[in-house]
Structure formats: structure tokens, C-alpha cells
Coordinates of C-alpha atoms in Angstrom, one line a residue:
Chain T
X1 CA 40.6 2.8 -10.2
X2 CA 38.9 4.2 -13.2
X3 CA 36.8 7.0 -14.8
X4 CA 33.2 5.0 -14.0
X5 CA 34.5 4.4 -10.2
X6 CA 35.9 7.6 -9.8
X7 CA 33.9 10.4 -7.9
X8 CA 35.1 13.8 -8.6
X9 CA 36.3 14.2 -4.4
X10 CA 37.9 10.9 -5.1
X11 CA 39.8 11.8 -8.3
X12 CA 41.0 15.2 -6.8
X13 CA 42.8 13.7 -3.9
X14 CA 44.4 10.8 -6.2
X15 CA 45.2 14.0 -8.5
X16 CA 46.7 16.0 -5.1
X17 CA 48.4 12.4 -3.7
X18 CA 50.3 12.2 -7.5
X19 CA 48.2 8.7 -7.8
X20 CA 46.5 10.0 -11.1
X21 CA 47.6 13.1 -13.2
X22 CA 45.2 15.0 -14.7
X23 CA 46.4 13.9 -18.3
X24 CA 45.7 10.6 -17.3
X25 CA 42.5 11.5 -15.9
X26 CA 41.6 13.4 -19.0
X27 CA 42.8 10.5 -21.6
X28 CA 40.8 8.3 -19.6
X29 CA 37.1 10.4 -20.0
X30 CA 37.9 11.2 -23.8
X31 CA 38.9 7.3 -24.2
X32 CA 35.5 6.8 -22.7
X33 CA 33.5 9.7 -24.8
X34 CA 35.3 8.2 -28.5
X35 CA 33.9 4.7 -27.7
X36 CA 30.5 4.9 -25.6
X37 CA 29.4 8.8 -26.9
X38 CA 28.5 7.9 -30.0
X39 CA 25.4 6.0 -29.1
X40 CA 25.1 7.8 -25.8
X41 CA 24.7 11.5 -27.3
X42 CA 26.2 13.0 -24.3
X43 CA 28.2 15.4 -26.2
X44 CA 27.5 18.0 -28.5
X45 CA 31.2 19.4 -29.0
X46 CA 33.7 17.7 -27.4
X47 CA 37.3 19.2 -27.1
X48 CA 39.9 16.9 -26.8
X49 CA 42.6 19.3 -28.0
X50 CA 41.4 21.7 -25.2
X51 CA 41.1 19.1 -22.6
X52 CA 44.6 17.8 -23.1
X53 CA 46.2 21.3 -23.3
X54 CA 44.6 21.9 -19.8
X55 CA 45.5 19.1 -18.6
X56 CA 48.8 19.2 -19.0
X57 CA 49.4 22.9 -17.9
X58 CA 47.5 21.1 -14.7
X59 CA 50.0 18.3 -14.5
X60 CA 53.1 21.2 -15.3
X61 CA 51.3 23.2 -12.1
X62 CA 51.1 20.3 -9.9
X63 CA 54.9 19.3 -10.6
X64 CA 56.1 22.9 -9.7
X65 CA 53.7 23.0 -6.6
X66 CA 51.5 25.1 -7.9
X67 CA 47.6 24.1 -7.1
X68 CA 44.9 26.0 -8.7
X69 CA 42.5 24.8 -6.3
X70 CA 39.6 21.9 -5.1
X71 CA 39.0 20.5 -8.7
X72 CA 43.0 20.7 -10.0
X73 CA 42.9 19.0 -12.8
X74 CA 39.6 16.9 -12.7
X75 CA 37.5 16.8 -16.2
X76 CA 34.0 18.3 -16.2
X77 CA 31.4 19.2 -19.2
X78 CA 28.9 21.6 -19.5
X79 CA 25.5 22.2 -20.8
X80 CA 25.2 23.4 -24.2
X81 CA 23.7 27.0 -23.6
X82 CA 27.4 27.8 -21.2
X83 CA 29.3 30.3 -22.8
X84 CA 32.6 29.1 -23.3
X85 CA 35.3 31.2 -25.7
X86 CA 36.3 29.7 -28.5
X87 CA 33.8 26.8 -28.2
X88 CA 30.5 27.2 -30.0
X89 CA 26.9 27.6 -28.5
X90 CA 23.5 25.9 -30.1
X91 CA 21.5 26.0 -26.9
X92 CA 20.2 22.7 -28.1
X93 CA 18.9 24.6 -31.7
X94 CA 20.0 24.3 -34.8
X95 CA 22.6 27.2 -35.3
X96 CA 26.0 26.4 -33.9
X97 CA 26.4 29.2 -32.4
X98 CA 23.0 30.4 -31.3
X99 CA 24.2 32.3 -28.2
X100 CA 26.7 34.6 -27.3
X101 CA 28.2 36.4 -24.3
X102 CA 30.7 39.1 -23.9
X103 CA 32.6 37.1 -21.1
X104 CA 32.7 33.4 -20.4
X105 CA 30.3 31.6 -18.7
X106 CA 30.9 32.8 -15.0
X107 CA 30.0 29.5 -13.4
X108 CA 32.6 27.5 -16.1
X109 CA 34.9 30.4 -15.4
X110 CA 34.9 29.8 -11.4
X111 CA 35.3 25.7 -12.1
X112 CA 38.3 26.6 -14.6
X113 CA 40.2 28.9 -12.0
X114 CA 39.6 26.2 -9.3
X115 CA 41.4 24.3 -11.5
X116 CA 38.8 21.9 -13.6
X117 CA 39.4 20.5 -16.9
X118 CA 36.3 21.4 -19.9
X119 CA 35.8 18.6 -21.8
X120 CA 33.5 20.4 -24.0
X121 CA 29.4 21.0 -24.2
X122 CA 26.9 18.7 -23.5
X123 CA 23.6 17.7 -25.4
X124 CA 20.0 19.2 -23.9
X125 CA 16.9 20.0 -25.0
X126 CA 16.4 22.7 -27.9
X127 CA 16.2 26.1 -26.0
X128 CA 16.2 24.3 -22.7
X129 CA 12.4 23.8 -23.4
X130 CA 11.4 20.1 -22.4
X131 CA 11.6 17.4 -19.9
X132 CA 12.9 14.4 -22.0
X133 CA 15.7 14.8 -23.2
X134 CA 14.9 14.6 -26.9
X135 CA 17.1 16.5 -29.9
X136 CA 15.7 16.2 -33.2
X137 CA 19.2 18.4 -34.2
X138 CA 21.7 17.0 -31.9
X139 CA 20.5 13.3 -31.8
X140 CA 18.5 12.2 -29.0
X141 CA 20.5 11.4 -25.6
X142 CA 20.1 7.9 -24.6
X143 CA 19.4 7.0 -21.1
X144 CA 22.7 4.6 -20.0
X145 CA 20.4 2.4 -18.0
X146 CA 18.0 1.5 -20.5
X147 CA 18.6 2.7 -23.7
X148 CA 15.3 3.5 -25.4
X149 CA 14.1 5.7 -21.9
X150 CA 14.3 9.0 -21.7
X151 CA 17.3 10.9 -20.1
X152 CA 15.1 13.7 -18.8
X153 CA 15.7 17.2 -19.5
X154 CA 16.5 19.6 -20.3
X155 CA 20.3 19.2 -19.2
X156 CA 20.0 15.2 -20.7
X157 CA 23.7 15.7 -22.0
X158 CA 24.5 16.4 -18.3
X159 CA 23.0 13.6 -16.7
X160 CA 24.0 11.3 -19.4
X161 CA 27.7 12.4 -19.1
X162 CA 27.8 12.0 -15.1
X163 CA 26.2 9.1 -15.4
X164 CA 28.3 7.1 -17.9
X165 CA 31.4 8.5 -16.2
X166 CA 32.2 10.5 -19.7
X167 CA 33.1 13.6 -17.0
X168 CA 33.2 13.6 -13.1
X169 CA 30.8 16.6 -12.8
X170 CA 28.6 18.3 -14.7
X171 CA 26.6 22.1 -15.3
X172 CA 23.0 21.9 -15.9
X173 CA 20.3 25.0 -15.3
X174 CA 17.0 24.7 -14.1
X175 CA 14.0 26.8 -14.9
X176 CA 10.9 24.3 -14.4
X177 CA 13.3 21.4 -13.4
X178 CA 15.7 20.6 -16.0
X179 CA 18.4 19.6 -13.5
X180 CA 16.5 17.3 -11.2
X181 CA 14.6 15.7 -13.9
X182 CA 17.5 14.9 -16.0
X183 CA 19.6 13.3 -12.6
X184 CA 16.3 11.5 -11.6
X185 CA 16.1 9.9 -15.2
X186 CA 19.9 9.0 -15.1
X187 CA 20.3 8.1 -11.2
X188 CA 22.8 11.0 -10.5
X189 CA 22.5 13.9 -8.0
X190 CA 21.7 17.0 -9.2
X191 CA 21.4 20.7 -6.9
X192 CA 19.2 23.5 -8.0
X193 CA 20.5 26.0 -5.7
X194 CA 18.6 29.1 -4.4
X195 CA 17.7 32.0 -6.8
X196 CA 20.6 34.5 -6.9
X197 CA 22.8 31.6 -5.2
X198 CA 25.1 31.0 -8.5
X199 CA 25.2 33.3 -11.4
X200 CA 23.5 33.1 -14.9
X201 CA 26.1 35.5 -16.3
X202 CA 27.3 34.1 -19.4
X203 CA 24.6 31.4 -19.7
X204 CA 21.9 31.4 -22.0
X205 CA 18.2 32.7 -20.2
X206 CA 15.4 31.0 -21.0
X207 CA 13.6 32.7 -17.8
X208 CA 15.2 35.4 -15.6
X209 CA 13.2 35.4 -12.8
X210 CA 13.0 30.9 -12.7
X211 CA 16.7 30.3 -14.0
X212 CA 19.2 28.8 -12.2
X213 CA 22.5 27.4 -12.5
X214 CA 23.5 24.2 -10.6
X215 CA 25.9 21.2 -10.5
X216 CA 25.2 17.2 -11.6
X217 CA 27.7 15.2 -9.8
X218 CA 27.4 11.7 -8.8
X219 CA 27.6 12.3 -5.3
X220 CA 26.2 14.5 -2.9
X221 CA 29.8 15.4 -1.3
X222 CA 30.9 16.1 -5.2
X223 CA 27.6 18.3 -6.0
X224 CA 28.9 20.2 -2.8
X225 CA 32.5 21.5 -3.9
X226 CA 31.1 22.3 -7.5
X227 CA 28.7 24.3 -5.9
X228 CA 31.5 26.2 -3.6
X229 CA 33.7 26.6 -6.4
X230 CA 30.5 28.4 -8.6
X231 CA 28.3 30.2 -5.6
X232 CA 28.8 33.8 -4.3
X233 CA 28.1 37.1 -6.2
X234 CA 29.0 38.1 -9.5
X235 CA 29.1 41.9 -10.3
X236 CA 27.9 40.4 -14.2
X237 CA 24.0 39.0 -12.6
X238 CA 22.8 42.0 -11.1
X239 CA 20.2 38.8 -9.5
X240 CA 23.0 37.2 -7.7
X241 CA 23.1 37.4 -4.2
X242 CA 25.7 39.0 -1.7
X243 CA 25.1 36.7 1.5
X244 CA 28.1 34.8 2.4
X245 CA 28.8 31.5 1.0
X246 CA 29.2 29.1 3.8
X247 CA 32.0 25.9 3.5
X248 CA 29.4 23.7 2.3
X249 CA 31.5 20.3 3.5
X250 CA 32.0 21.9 6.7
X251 CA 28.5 20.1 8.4
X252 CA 27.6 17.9 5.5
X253 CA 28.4 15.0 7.6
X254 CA 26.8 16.1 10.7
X255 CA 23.8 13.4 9.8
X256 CA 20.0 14.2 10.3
X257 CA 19.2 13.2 14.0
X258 CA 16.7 16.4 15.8
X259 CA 16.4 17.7 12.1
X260 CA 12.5 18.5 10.9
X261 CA 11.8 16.6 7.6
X262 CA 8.5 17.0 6.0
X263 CA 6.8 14.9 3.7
X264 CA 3.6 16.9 1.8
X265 CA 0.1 15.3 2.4
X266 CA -1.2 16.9 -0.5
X267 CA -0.4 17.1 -4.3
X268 CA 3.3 15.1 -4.5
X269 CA 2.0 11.5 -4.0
X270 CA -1.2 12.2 -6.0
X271 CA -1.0 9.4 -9.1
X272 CA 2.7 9.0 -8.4
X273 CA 4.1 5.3 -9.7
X274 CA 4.0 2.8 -7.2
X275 CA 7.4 1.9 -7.4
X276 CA 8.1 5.8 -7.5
X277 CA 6.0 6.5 -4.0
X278 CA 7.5 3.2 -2.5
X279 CA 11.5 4.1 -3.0
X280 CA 10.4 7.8 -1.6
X281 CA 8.6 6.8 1.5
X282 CA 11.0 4.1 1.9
X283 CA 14.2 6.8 1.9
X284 CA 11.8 9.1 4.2
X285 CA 11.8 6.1 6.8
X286 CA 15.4 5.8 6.8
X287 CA 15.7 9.5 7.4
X288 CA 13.2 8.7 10.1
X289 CA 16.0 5.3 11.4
X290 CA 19.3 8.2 11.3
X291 CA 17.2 9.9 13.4
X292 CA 15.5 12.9 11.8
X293 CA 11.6 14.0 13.0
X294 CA 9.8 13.0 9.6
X295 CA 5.9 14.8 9.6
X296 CA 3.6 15.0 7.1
X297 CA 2.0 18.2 6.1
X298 CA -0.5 19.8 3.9
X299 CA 1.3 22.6 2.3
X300 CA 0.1 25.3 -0.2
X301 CA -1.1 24.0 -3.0
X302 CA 2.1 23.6 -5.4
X303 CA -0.3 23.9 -8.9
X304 CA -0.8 27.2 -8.1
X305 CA 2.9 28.2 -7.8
X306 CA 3.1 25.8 -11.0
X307 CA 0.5 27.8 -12.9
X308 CA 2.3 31.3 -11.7
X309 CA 5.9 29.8 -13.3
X310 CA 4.5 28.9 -16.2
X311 CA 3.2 31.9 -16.9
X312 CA 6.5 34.3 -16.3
X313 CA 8.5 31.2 -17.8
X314 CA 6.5 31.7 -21.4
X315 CA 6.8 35.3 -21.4
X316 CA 10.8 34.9 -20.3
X317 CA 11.1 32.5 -22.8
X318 CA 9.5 34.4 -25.5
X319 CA 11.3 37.5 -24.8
X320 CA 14.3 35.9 -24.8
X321 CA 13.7 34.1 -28.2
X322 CA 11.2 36.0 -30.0
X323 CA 14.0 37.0 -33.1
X324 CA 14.3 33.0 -33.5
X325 CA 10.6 32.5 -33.1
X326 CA 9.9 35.2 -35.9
X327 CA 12.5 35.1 -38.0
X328 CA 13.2 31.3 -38.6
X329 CA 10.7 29.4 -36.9
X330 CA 10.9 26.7 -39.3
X331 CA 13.8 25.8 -37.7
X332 CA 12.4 25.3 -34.3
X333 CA 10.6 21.6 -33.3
X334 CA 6.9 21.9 -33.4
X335 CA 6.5 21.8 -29.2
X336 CA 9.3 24.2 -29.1
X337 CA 7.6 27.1 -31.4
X338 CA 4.4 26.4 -29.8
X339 CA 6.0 27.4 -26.7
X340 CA 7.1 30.5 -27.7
X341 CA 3.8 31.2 -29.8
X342 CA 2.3 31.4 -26.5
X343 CA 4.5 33.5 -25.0
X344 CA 3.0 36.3 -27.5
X345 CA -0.4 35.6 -26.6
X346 CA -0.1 36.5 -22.9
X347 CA -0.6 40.2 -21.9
X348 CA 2.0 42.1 -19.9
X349 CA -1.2 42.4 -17.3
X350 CA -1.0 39.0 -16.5
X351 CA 2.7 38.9 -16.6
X352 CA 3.2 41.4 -13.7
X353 CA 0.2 39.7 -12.0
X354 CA 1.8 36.2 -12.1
X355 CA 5.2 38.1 -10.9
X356 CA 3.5 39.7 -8.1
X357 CA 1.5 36.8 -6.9
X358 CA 5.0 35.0 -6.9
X359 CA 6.2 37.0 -4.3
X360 CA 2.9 36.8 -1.9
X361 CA 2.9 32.8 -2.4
X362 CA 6.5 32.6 -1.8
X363 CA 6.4 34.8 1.4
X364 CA 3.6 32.1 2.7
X365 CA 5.1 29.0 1.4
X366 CA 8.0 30.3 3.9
X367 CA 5.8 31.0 6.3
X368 CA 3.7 27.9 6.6
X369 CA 6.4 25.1 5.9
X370 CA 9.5 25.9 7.5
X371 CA 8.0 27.0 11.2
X372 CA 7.0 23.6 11.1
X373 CA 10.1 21.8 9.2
X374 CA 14.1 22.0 7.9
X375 CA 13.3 20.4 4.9
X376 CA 10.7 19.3 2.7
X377 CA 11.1 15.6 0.8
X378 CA 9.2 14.6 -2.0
X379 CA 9.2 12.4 -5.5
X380 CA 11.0 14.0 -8.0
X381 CA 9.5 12.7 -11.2
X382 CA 5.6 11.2 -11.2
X383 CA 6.7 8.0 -12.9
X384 CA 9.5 5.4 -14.1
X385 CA 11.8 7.4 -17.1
X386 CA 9.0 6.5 -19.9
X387 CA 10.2 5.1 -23.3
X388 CA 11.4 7.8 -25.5
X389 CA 9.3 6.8 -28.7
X390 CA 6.3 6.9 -26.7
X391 CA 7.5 10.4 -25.0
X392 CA 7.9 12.4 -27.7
X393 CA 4.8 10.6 -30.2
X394 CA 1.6 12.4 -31.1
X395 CA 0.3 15.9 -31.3
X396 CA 1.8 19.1 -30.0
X397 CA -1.4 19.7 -28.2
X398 CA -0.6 15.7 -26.5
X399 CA 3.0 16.4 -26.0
X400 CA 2.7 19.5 -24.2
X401 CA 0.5 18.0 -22.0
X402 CA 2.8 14.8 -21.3
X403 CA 5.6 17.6 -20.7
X404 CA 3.2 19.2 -18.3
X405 CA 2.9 16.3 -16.3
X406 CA 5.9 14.8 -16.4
X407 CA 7.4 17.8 -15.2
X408 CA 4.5 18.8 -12.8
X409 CA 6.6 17.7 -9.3
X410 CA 9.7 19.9 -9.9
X411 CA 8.6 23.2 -11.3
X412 CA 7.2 25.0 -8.4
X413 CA 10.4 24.8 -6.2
X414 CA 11.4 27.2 -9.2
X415 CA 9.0 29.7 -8.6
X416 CA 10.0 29.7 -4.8
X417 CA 13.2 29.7 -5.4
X418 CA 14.1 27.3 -3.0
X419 CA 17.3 25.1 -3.1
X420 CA 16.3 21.6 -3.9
X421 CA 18.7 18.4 -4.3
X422 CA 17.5 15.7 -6.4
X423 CA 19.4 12.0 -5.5
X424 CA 18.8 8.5 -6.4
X425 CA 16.9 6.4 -3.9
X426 CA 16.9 2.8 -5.7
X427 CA 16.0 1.3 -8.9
X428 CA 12.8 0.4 -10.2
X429 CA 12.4 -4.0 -10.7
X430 CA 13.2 -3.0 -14.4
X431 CA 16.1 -1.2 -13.7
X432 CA 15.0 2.0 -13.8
X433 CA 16.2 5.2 -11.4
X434 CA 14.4 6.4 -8.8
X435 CA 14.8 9.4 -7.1
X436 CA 13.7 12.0 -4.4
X437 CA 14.2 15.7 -4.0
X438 CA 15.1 17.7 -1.1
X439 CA 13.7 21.1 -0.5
X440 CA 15.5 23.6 2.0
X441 CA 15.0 27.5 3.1
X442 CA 16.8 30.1 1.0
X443 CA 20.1 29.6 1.1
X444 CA 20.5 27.0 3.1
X445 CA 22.3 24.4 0.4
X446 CA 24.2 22.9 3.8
X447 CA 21.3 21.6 5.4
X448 CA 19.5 20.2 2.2
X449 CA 23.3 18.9 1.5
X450 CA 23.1 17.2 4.8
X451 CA 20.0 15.9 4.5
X452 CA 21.3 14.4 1.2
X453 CA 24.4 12.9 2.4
X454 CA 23.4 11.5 5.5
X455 CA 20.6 9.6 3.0
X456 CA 23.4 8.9 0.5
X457 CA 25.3 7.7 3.1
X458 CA 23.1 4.9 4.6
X459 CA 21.3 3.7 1.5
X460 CA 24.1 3.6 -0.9
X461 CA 22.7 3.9 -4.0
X462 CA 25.2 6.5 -5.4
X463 CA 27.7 3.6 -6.1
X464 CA 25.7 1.7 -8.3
X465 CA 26.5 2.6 -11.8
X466 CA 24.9 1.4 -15.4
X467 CA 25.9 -1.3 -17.3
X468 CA 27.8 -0.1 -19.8
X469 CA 31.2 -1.5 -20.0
Chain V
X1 CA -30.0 10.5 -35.6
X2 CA -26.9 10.9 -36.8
X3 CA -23.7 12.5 -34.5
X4 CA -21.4 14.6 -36.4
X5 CA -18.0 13.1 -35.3
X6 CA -16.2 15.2 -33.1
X7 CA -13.3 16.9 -34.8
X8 CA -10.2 18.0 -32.4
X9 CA -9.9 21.3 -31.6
X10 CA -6.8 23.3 -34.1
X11 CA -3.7 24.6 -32.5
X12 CA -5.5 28.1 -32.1
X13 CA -8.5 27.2 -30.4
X14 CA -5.9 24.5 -27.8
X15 CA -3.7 27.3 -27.2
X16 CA -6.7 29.9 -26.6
X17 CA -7.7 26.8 -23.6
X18 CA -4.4 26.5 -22.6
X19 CA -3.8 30.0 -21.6
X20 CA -7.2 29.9 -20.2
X21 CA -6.0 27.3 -17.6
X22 CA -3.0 29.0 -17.0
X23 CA -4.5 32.6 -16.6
X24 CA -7.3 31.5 -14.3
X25 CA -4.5 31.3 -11.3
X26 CA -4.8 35.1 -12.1
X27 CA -8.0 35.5 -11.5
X28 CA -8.7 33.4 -8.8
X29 CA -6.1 35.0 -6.8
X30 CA -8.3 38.6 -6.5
X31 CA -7.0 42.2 -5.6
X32 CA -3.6 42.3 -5.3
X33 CA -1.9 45.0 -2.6
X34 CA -0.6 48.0 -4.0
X35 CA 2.6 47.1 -1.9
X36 CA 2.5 43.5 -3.4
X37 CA 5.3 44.4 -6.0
X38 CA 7.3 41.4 -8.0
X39 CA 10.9 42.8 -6.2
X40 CA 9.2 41.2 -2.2
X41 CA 10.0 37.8 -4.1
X42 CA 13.8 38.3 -3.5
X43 CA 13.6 40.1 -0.1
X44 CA 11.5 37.2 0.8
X45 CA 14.6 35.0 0.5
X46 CA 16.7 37.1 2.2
X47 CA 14.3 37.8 4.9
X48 CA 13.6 34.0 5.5
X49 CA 17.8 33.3 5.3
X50 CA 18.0 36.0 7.6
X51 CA 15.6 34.7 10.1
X52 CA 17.2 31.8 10.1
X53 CA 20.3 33.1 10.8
X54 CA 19.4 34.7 14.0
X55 CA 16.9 31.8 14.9
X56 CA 20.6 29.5 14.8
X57 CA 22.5 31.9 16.7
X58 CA 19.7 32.2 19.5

């Protein structure tokens, strides 16, 4: 077996068994990065010397007994806006090293100590603003496939990565959907876990209050140890939460059957693809076969939570950026600075408003869905991944507006906070992903997990990889 | 008689519509409680986790 067939579970055990060391396993993903990277534009450092260094400290560690944990020696990447020491940070801009923090990236901190290997720092979307996947600095990631379609963003490096089987796992963040869009785009699995579930310490904001840090896997069992290695509370992210962090493997393979799963009336399927609506209701009817109780339900309108994000996600944003977006915004892409222009246009009335509204549409979105349901399953993306030229062409005014839409499906589970699992549920008849997303209550990863593997499981569309080789 | 051809509008003016849109979620949503602060959107997690948790021990 090799890197593209490998799953991350899979390469840890052949790792633990002495089938695979991790220099081998390493060799293999930088053999892979040096000859498909340089048209995928996966990367945007990659860290061979690193990587191998690790590696063999791994292999020295598993020759003396010595286990560092679940991921010992298995090679991961991460998202360009991760602090990492002694590896740069653009954030997707310009500058090399755009962001800084006074410790490492607490997320790639807790996958090091459990023993994962960093192959360095993957390609996204300037400043984590857009749902393509387009660089104009980096150099565009290409979808593996079909080259010429967008990756999806903003974590495009992430989704390319997992998907070419350049790394096993992946860290992407999420702050309108720039996990789930991303793994949809690339047929991957990618987790947005609940707000305050993994910390942002270390990790470049682009919105406090909608950020989130979450792993892109190729699996739903693999999406499940990166989370437990990353979840739990971090004295650094005075947002991250204190509950208990469950054994997330523990029930994932307890299937679906008495389980609630809802699929909205309202809003989701509204103008969605055909091909798009068909693989979703077709993976809610085998939900329905394994035995889960599948309803459909009007719930609160999403557009409003949508509208409420977008608000508090330009003023974040803004906040966050407003020395780049004064002091150099030449060097920002046209969409980008229009972004952030906006941000300084929106008073801090409306700001609070939008903040407080959150919390009363939250508290009923709580209320009104899950009395009635477990989980919530819906598209993740409106259409098939569109072809980048066309994507990215036109206006600023035209391409926000494509941005808006394209990424109108995901972006109020980040105003709920809710944890949401995007997977692959088939391809399109011109090859192209499809995918669905999986909404749970707060905190409760396992179920949505569950939900996801017991899908994963029976449809087996997590072994089909692209043709690349 | 002739129609002036309609010019699109500049960046300004599509921002000033833009936020218009966005800002009208504000509106539409009337008085807000004094009590309605932004912290009840994090101890509305908790309290729905914590529900649930005693809802799957009963």
C-alpha cells in the first residue's frame, strides 16, 4: 500500500505493526508533493528537512518503544494562517510572514505531541476571505478531479492536499465555510466542530466570534482522531470550552437506526443543482435504509443567521486586518480590499445588534430543530465545483455576489456554532464531487460522526480517489 | 425619445446597497431585550449540551 490508498487510521496501525516507518511514510508524501505539487498548488512551504528530521526521531521512538501517541509518525499539513515556529506565515497574502504568534499553533502543537509529522503549510485563499480557492500570490490550487474547477475555499491547499494523498490529514478553519466548501469541491471529509470545541490560539482570526479550527481527512474515522488529538480547552483561547471531550471512536460505529435525521423544507434545496439535490436526497434515503427516522422540517430561516454572520464576520475581519487594509492595500486582490472596505463602513451599533440577535436566533434554532431531530442533513455547496476562470471573472461587485452564493449553504451553521461534517456522497456524470453536510447540537461531534460514518460506511464513496497517477 | 443608457452603479454606491441588504436583518428584527446580551450565544451551547446530557442519562 501507498500514500493515495492510505487513510491516516490505516497508516498509523501499519506505523504501530512496524509494516511502514514513519520515514518511509514521509519519503513517500514528499515523493508525491516534488512531482504532482507543482501543478496542484497544494503547498505553499513545504518542509522536507523538517519532515524527515521528525520522522526519524519517530522511527528512533518507535524502535526504543517509545509511542508518542494515535498519529506516531503519520505526515499531516496545515493551512497557511497556523502558526508554526520556524516556518513562515502569509495567511494566503503577499508578505511571507504576515502573521505571528507568541506560541505555536495550539491545534498543530496537540497533532505534533500525539506524534504527527508537519509537512509544511498549505495554500488558501488570501486572508481566508473566499470560497474558491483562488491565489493570485500563491498560484491558484487546482482541483485534482478536474483541473480547471475550483478547489473551494478558503482551506483549497487543505482539501487539495488530502485529496491527492500529498498528506493523510489536514488543518483547515472555518468562519463562513472554508472547511466544508473546500472538502465538498475536492471529495474529502472535512469537520467544523462546535464554537469553543478546538482552539484558535496560535491561528490567524479572521472572525472571533465565527472561527473555527477543524480537521480535513479523507475519512470520517480519520477526521475523528484528529479531532481528539486537537479538542478540549486551551488556557491560550479564553473562547474554548471546558466540557469534557468524549472518545470520539468510542460510538462512531454504533450506525444510525432510532436516530432523528432532518432534512430542511425550506431554503437548502432552493435552486440547488440537480445532480447536487439528487446525491443528497439519495444519501438521506440510505440513512432512511440503515435505519434512521429521516423528517423533513421548516426551520428558521438560515438567511437571516447568514445576514447576522456577515455582518460580525466584516467587522472581525476588518479589525483584524485594518493595518494591512490601510497601510498597503495595493497589495490586497480587489474582492479582498473590498471586503475589508466594508468592514469600516458598518457602525459598532449594528455590530453589537448583529452579535445580540446571534444569540436570540441561536437559542431558537436550538429550540425548534433539535426537540424534533439529532441531526440536521443538507447540500453543502448549491452547485457542481464551477470552472475557476469563470469563478473568479468579472467585477468585484459580480464576484462578491458569486462568493455570496456559492457559499450561501454553509455559512449560517457558523453563526450557530453548530458542529457540521461535510463528506462526499457521489460524483457528478462529469466527475465532479458531491457532497452533504451534517449538522449536530453543540458539542455533540460523536453523533454527527456517527451519522457520517454509518453513511460513509454503506455508500463508499470515501475510497474513490482522483485520477492522478 | 431617446433612453440614456444605464451606467452601472460605482463601487461606492454598490457597497452603500450592499450594506443596505445586510443591515436590514437589523432592522427587521425590532427591540431587542435588555437581557439579550451577545455572551447568551455561548451559554446557549452549553445549555443545549447540557440538556442533552441529562436528556441521555434519563
Amino acid at each position: 500500500m501507498s500514500a493515495p490508498d492510505w487513510t491516516l487510521e490505516a497508516l498509523a496501525e501499519a506505523i504501530r505493526a512496524k509494516a511502514v516507518s514513519p520515514v518511509e511514510a514521509a519519503q513517500e508524501c514528499l515523493e508525491r508533493i516534488g512531482r504532482l505539487d507543482g501543478r496542484l498548488r497544494a503547498f505553499i512551504t513545504v518542509d522536507a528537512e523538517g519532515a524527515l528530521r521528525t520522522a526519524k526521531e519517530c522511527e528512533a521512538d518507535a524502535s526504543a518503544g517509545r509511542w508518542r501517541g494515535a498519529l506516531h509518525g503519520v505526515p499531516l499539513a496545515y493551512k497557511d494562517l497556523c502558526h508554526i515556529r520556524g516556518l513562515p506565515t502569509s495567511c494566503g497574502t503577499k508578505t511571507s510572514e504576515y502573521f505571528f504568534a507568541e506560541h505555536d499553533c495550539t491545534a498543530v502543537a496537540r497533532l505534533s505531541a500525539a506524534g504527527a509529522i508537519t509537512l509544511g503549510k498549505l495554500n488558501m485563499t488570501e486572508l481566508a476571505m473566499g470560497p474558491f480557492g483562488d491565489n493570485f500570490h500563491h498560484g491558484h490550487a487546482r482541483n485534482p478531479w478536474q483541473d480547471g474547477h475550483v478547489t473551494g475555499g478558503s482551506s483549497s491547499g487543505s482539501a487539495v492536499a488530502v485529496a491527492a494523498g500529498l498528506a493523510l490529514g489536514a488543518l483547515g478553519s472555518d468562519t463562513g465555510g472554508s472547511i466544508r466548501l473546500p472538502a465538498a469541491c475536492c471529495g474529502i471529509v472535512g469537520l467544523k466542530p462546535t464554537y469553543g470545541r478546538v482552539s484558535r490560539a496560535g491561528v490567524m482570526p479572521l472572525s472571533w466570534s465565527n472561527d473555527h479550527v477543524g480537521p480535513m481527512a479523507r475519512t470520517v474515522r480519520d477526521a475523528a482522531l484528529m479531532l481528539q488529538a486537537i479538542a478540549g480547552h486551551d488556557p491560550r483561547d479564553a473562547t474554548s470550552s471546558r466540557r469534557p471531550v468524549p472518545d470520539y471512536l468510542a460510538g462512531i460505529e454504533a450506525g444510525v437506526t432510532g436516530l432523528r435525521v432532518a432534512m430542511p423544507e425550506n431554503f437548502f434545496f432552493r435552486g440547488l443543482h440537480p445532480e447536487m439535490e439528487a446525491g443528497v436526497r439519495e444519501a438521506a434515503r440510505l440513512m432512511e435504509k440503515l435505519g434512521a427516522r429521516v423528517v423533513e422540517m421548516a426551520i428558521p430561516d438560515p438567511q437571516v443567521m447568514n445576514d447576522v454572520a456577515t455582518i460580525v464576520s466584516r467587522c472581525e475581519g476588518t479589525a483584524a486586518h485594518a493595518r494591512l487594509a490601510r497601510e498597503r492595500p495595493e497589495q490586497v486582490q480587489p474582492v479582498v480590499r473590498a471586503r475589508l472596505e466594508l468592514g469600516f463602513r458598518i457602525s459598532a451599533y449594528d455590530y453589537l445588534q448583529a452579535l445580540r440577535l446571534r444569540a436570540r436566533l441561536t437559542r431558537a434554532f436550538l429550540r425548534e430543530v433539535f426537540a424534533e431531530a439529532d441531526v440536521l442533513v443538507a447540500p453543502v455547496i448549491p452547485e457542481l465545483a464551477p470552472p475557476l476562470a469563470h469563478a473568479i471573472e468579472g467585477t468585484v461587485e459580480a464576484l462578491t455576489e458569486r462568493q455570496g452564493r456559492f457559499a450561501r449553504l454553509t455559512r449560517s451553521f457558523n453563526g450557530l456554532g453548530l458542529p457540521v461534517l461535510a463528506l462526499p456522497c457521489g460524483l457528478s456524470r462529469g466527475g465532479l464531487p458531491l457532497a452533504l453536510q451534517i449538522a449536530g447540537r453543540p458539542f455533540d461531534e460523536a453523533t454527527v460522526l456517527r451519522v457520517g460514518r454509518a453513511y460513509e460506511r454503506a455508500a463508499g464513496w470515501s475510497g474513490r480517489r482522483p485520477p492522478l497517477d | 425619445m431617446s433612453q440614456e443608457p444605464t451606467q452601472p452603479p460605482s463601487r461606492a454606491t454598490s457597497q452603500q446597497i450592499e450594506l443596505a441588504n445586510l443591515l436590514g436583518v437589523i432592522e427587521r428584527a425590532g427591540d431587542l431585550a435588555l437581557s439579550e446580551e451577545p455572551s447568551r450565544f455561548a451559554a446557549a451551547l452549553d445549555d443545549a449540551a447540557e440538556a442533552a446530557a441529562e436528556e441521555s442519562e434519563r
